[in-house]
Tab-separated table of C-alpha atoms and ligand atoms in Angstrom:
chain	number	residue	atom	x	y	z
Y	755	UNK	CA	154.897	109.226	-43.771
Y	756	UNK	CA	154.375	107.430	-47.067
Y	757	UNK	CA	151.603	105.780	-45.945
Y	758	UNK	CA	149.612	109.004	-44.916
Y	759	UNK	CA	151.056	110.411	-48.283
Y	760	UNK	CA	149.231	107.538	-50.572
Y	761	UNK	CA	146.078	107.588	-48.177
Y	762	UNK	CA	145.663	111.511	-48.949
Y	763	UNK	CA	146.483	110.267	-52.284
Y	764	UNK	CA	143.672	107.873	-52.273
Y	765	UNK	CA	141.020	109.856	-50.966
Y	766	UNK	CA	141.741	112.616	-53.535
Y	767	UNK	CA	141.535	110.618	-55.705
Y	768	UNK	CA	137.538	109.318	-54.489
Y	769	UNK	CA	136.832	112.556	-54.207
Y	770	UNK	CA	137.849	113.390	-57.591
Y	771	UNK	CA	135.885	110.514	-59.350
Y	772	UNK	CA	132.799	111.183	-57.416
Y	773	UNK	CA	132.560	114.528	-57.923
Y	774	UNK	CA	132.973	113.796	-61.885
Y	775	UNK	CA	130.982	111.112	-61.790
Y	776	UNK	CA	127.859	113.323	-61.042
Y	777	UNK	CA	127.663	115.474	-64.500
Y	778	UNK	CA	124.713	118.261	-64.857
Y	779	UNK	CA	122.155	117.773	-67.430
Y	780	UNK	CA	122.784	121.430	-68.681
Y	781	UNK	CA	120.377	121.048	-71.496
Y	782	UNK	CA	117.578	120.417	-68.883
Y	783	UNK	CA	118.509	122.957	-66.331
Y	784	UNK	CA	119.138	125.423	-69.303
Y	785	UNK	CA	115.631	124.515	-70.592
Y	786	UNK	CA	114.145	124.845	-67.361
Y	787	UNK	CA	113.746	128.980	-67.802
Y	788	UNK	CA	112.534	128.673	-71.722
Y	789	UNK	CA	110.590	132.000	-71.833
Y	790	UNK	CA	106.653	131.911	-72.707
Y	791	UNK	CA	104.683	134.252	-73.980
Y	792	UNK	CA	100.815	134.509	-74.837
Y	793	UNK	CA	100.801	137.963	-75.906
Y	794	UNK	CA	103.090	140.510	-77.453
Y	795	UNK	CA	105.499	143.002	-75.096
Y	796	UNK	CA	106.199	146.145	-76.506
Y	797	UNK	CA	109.042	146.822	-73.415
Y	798	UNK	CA	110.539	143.460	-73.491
Y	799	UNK	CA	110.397	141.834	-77.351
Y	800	UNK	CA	111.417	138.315	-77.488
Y	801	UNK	CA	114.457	137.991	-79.023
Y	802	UNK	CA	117.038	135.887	-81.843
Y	803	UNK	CA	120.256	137.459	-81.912
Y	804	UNK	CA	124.162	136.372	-82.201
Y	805	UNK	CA	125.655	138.619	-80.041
Y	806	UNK	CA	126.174	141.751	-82.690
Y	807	UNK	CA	122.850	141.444	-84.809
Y	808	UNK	CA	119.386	140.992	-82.222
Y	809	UNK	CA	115.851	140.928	-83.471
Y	810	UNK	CA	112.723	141.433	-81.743
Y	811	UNK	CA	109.613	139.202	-82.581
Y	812	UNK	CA	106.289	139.985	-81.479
Y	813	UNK	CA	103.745	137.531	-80.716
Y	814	UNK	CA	103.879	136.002	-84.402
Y	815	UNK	CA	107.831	135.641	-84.021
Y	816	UNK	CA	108.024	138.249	-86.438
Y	817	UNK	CA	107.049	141.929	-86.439
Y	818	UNK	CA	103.654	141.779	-87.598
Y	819	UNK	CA	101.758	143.904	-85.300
Y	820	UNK	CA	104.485	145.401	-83.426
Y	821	UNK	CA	107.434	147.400	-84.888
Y	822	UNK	CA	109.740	145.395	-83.466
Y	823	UNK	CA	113.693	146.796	-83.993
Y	824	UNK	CA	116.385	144.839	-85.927
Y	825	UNK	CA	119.481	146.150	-84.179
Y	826	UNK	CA	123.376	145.542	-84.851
Y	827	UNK	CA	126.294	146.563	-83.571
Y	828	UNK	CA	127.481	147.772	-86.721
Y	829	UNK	CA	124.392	149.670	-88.017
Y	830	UNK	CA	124.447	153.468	-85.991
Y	831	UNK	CA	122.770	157.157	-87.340
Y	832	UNK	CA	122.416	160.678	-85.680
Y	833	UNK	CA	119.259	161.927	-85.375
Y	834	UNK	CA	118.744	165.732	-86.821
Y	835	UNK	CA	119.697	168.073	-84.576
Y	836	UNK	CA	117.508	169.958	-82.500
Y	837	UNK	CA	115.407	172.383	-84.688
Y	838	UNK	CA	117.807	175.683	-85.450
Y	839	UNK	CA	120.785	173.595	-84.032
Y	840	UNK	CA	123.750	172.963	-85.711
Y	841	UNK	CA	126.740	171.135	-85.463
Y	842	UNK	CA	128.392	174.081	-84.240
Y	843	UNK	CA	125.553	174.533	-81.174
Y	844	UNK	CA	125.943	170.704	-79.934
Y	845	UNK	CA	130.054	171.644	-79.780
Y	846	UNK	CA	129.194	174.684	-77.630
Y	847	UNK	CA	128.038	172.934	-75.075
Y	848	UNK	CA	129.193	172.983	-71.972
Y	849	UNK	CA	127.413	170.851	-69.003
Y	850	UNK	CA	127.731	172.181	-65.337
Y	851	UNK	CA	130.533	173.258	-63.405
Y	852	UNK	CA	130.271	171.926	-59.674
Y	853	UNK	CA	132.585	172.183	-57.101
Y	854	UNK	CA	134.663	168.692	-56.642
Y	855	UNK	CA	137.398	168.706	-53.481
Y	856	UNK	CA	137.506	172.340	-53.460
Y	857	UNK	CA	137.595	173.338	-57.657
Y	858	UNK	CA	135.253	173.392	-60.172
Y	859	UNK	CA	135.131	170.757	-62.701
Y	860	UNK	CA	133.348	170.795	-65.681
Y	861	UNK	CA	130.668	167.971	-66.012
Y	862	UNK	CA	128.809	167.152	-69.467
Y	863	UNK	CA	125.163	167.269	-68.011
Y	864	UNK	CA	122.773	170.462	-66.604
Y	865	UNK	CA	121.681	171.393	-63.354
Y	866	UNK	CA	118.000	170.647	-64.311
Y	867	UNK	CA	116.843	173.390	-62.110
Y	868	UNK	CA	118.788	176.042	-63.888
Y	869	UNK	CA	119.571	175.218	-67.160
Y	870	UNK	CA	117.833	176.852	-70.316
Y	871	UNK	CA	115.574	175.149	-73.174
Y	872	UNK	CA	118.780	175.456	-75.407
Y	873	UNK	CA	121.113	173.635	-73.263
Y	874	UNK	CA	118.192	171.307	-72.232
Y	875	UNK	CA	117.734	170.491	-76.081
Y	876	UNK	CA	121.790	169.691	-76.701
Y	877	UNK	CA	121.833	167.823	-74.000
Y	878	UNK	CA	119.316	165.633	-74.510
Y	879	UNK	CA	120.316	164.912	-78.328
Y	880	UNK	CA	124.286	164.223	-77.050
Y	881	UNK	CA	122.488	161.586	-74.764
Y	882	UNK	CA	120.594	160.040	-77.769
Y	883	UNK	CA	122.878	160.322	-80.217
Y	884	UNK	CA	124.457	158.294	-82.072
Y	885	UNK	CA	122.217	155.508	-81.881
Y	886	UNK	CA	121.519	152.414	-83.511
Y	887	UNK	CA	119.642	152.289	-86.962
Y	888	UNK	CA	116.711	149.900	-87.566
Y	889	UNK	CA	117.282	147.591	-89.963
Y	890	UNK	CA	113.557	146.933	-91.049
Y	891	UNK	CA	111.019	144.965	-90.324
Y	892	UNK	CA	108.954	141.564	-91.499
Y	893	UNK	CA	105.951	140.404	-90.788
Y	894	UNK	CA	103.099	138.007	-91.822
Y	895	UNK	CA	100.462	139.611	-94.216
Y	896	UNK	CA	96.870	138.169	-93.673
Y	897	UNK	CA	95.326	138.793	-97.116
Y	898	UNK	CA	91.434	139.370	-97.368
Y	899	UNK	CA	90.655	137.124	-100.053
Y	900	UNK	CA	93.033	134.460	-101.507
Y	901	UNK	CA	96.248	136.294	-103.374
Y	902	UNK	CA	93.850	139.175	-102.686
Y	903	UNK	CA	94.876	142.670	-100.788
Y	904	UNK	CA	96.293	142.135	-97.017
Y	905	UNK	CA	93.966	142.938	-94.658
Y	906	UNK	CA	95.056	145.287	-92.256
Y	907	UNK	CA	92.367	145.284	-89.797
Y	908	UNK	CA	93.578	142.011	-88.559
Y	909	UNK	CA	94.970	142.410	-84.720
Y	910	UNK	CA	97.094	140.246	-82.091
Y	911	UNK	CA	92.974	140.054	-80.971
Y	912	UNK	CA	92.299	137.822	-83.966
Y	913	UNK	CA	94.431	135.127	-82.864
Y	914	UNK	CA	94.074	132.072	-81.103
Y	915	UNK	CA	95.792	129.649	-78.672
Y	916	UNK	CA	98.885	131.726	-78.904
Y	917	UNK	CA	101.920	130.045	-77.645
Y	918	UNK	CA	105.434	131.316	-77.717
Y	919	UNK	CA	108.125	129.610	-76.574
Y	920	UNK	CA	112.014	130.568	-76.949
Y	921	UNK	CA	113.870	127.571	-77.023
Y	922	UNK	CA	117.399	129.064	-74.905
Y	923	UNK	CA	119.420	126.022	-75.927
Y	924	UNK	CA	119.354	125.745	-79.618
Y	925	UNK	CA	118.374	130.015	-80.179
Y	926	UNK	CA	115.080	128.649	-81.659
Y	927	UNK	CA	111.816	131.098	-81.257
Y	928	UNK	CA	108.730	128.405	-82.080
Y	929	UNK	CA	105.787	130.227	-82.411
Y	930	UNK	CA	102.663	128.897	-82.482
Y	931	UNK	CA	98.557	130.016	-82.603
Y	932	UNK	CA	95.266	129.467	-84.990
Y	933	UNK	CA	93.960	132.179	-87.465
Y	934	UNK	CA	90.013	131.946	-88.292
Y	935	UNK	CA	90.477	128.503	-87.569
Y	936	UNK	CA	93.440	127.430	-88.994
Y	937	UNK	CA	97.260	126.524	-87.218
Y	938	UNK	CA	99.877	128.529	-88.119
Y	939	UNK	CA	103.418	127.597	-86.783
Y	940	UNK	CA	106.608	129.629	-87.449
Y	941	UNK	CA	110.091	128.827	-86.246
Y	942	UNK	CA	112.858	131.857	-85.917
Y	943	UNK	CA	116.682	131.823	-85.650
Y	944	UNK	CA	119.289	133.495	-86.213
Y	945	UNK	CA	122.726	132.759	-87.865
Y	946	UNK	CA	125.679	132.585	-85.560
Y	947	UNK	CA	128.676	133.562	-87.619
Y	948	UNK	CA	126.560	136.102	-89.881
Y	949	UNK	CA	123.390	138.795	-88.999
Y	950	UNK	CA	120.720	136.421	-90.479
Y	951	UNK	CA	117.695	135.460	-89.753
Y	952	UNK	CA	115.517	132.495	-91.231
Y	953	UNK	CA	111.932	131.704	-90.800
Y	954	UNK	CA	110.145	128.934	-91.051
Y	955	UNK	CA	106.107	129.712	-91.727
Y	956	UNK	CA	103.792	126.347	-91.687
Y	957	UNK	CA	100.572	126.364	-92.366
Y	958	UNK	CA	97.576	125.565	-94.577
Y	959	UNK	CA	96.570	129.252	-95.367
Y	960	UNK	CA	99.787	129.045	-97.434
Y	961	UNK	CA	98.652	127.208	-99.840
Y	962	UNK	CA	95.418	128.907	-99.887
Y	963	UNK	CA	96.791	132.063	-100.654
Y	964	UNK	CA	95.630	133.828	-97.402
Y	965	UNK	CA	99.034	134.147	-95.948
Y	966	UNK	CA	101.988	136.051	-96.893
Y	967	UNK	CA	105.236	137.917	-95.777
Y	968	UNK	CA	106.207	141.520	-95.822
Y	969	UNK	CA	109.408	142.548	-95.462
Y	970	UNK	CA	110.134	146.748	-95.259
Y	971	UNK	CA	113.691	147.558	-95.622
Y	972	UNK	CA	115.272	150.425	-93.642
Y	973	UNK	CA	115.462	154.057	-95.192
Y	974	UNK	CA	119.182	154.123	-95.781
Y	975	UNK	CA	118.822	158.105	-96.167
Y	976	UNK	CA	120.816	158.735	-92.732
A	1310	NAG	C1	98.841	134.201	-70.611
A	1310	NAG	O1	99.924	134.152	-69.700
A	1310	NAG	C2	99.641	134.751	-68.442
A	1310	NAG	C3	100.900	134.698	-67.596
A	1310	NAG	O2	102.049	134.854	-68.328
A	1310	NAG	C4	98.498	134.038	-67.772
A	1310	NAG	O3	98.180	134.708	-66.573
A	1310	NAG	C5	97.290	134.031	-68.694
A	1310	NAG	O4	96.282	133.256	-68.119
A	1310	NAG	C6	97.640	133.449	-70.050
A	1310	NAG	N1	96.492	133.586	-70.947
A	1310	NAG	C7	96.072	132.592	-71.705
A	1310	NAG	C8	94.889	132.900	-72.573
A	1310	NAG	O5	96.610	131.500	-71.709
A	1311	NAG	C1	127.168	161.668	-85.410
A	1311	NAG	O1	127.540	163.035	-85.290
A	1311	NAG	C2	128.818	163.234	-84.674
A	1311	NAG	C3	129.009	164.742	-84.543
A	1311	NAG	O2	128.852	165.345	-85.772
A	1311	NAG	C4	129.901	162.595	-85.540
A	1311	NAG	O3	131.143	162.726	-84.885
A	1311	NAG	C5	129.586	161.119	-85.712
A	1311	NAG	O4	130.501	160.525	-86.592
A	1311	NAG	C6	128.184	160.933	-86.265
A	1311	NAG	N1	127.891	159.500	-86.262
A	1311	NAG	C7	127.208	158.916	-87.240
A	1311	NAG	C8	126.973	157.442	-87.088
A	1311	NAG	O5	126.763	159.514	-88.208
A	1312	NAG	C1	121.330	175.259	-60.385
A	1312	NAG	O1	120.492	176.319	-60.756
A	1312	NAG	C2	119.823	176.928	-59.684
A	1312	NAG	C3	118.867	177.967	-60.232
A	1312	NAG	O2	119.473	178.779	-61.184
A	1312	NAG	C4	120.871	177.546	-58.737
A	1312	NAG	O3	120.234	178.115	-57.610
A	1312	NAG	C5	121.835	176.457	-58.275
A	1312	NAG	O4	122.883	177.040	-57.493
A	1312	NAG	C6	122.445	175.752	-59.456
A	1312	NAG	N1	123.253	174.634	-58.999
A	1312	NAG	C7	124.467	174.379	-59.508
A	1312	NAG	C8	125.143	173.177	-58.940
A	1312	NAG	O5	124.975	175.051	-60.375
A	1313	NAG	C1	88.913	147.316	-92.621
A	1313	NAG	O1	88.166	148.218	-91.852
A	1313	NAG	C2	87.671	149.316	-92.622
A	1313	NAG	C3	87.022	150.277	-91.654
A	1313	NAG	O2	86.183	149.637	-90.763
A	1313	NAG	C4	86.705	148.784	-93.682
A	1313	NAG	O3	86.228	149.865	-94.468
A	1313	NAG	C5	87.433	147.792	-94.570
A	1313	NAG	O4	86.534	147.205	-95.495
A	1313	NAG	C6	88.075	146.710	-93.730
A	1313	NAG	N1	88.900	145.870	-94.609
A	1313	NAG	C7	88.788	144.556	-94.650
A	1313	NAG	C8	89.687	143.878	-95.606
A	1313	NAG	O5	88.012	143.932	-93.965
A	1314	NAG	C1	96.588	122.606	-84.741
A	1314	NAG	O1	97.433	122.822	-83.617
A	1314	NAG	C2	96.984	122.144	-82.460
A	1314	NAG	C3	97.868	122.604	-81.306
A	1314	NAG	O2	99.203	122.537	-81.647
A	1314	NAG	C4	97.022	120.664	-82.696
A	1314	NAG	O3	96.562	119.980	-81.561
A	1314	NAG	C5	96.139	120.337	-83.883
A	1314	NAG	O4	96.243	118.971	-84.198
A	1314	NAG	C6	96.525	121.152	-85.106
A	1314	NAG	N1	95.556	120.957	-86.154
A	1314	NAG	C7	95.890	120.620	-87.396
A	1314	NAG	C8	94.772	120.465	-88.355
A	1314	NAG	O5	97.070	120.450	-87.728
């Protein structure tokens, strides 16, 4: 009996130490699905975020071409109502009333078929509303002359050898393409304990005064 005990105990015990003997590289497999990207998405922005604060990058890892949101989980506004709506109206309403095991039950959407414009209008800005605010947006500005104007004719089409690459182990977004010939490299993250970004922009247009930032704060007027 004690000898079958210790030779269970024994081959435990292998099992044990080979099975934790063979640790996985998670940085590699991790790093293995690294999203690319070679051109902007306006569906499916690539993202920095910390869980309560995301922001969307276009191709330039910032939201130069596209508007790109800046959402939190703490930042939320109601539209306007619907035209001639008030609060009052979007309290009124009352959904559809369908039978459920044998009574009716009152349900907070229409029957499409049969409901009017009103109701059709209340309902659809209870589905939108609240929702969340955008914080603002920043972007490179590609100036026309050095510390001249920005140019705003510039497109995603002006630029060259894009590669994007987010980097799912350390959060990093690297960025990288050529303007009218020259490199420009820019590095996004985001804080983890606070909803900051920070940016990195390299290149030689920099010094040359041909590249800039914007940055376009949020109306606060909600
Ligand atoms: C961009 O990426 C797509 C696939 O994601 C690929 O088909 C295409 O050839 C790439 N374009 C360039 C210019 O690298
Ligand atoms: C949105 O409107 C509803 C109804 O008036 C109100 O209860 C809610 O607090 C509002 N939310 C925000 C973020 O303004
Ligand atoms: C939806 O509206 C149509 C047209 O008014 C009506 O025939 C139908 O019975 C309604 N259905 C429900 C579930 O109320
Ligand atoms: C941008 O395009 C407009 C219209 O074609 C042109 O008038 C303007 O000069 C261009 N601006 C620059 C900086 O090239
Ligand atoms: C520009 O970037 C490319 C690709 O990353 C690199 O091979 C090249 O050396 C860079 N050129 C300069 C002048 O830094």
């Amino acid at each position: 009996m004690l000898y079958r005990f210790l030779s269970l105990l024994l081959t435990s015990t292998l099992v044990c130490t080979s099975t934790t003997s063979a640790t996985i590289d998670r940085k590699s497999v991790v790093s293995r699905f690294n999203p690319t990207r070679n051109a902007s998405s306006s569906s499916t922005p690539m993202q920095v975020g910390n869980g309560n604060f995301a922001f969307g990058a276009d191709v330039t890892g910032l939201q130069t071409f596209l508007p790109c949101a800046i959402l939190s989980s703490w930042g939320w506004k109601n539209d306007s109502f619907p035209p001639g709506k008030s609060l009052e109206d979007v309290l009124s309403y009352e959904g559809v009333q369908l039978l459920n095991h044998g009574r009716e039950v009152q349900y907070e959407f229409l029957n499409a078929t049969g409901a009017s414009e009103d109701q059709q209008e209340l309902q659809q800005w209870l589905i939108s509303n609240p929702n969340r605010v955008n914080l603002g947006r920043t972007g490179l500005a590609f100036l026309a002359s050095p510390g001249g104007k920005v140019n705003e004719n510039v497109t995603e089409g002006n630029l060259e050898d894009i590669v994007q690459t987010l980097d799912l182990w350390t959060g990093q977004m690297t960025t990288s393409f050529k303007f009218e010939g020259s490199n420009v490299t820019v590095r996004t993250v985001c804080a983890q304990d606070s909803d900051v970004i920070g940016v990195q922009v390299q290149s030689p247009l920099i010094a040359q005064k041909r590249l800039g930032l914007f940055v376009h704060c949020c109306q606060l007027s909600y």
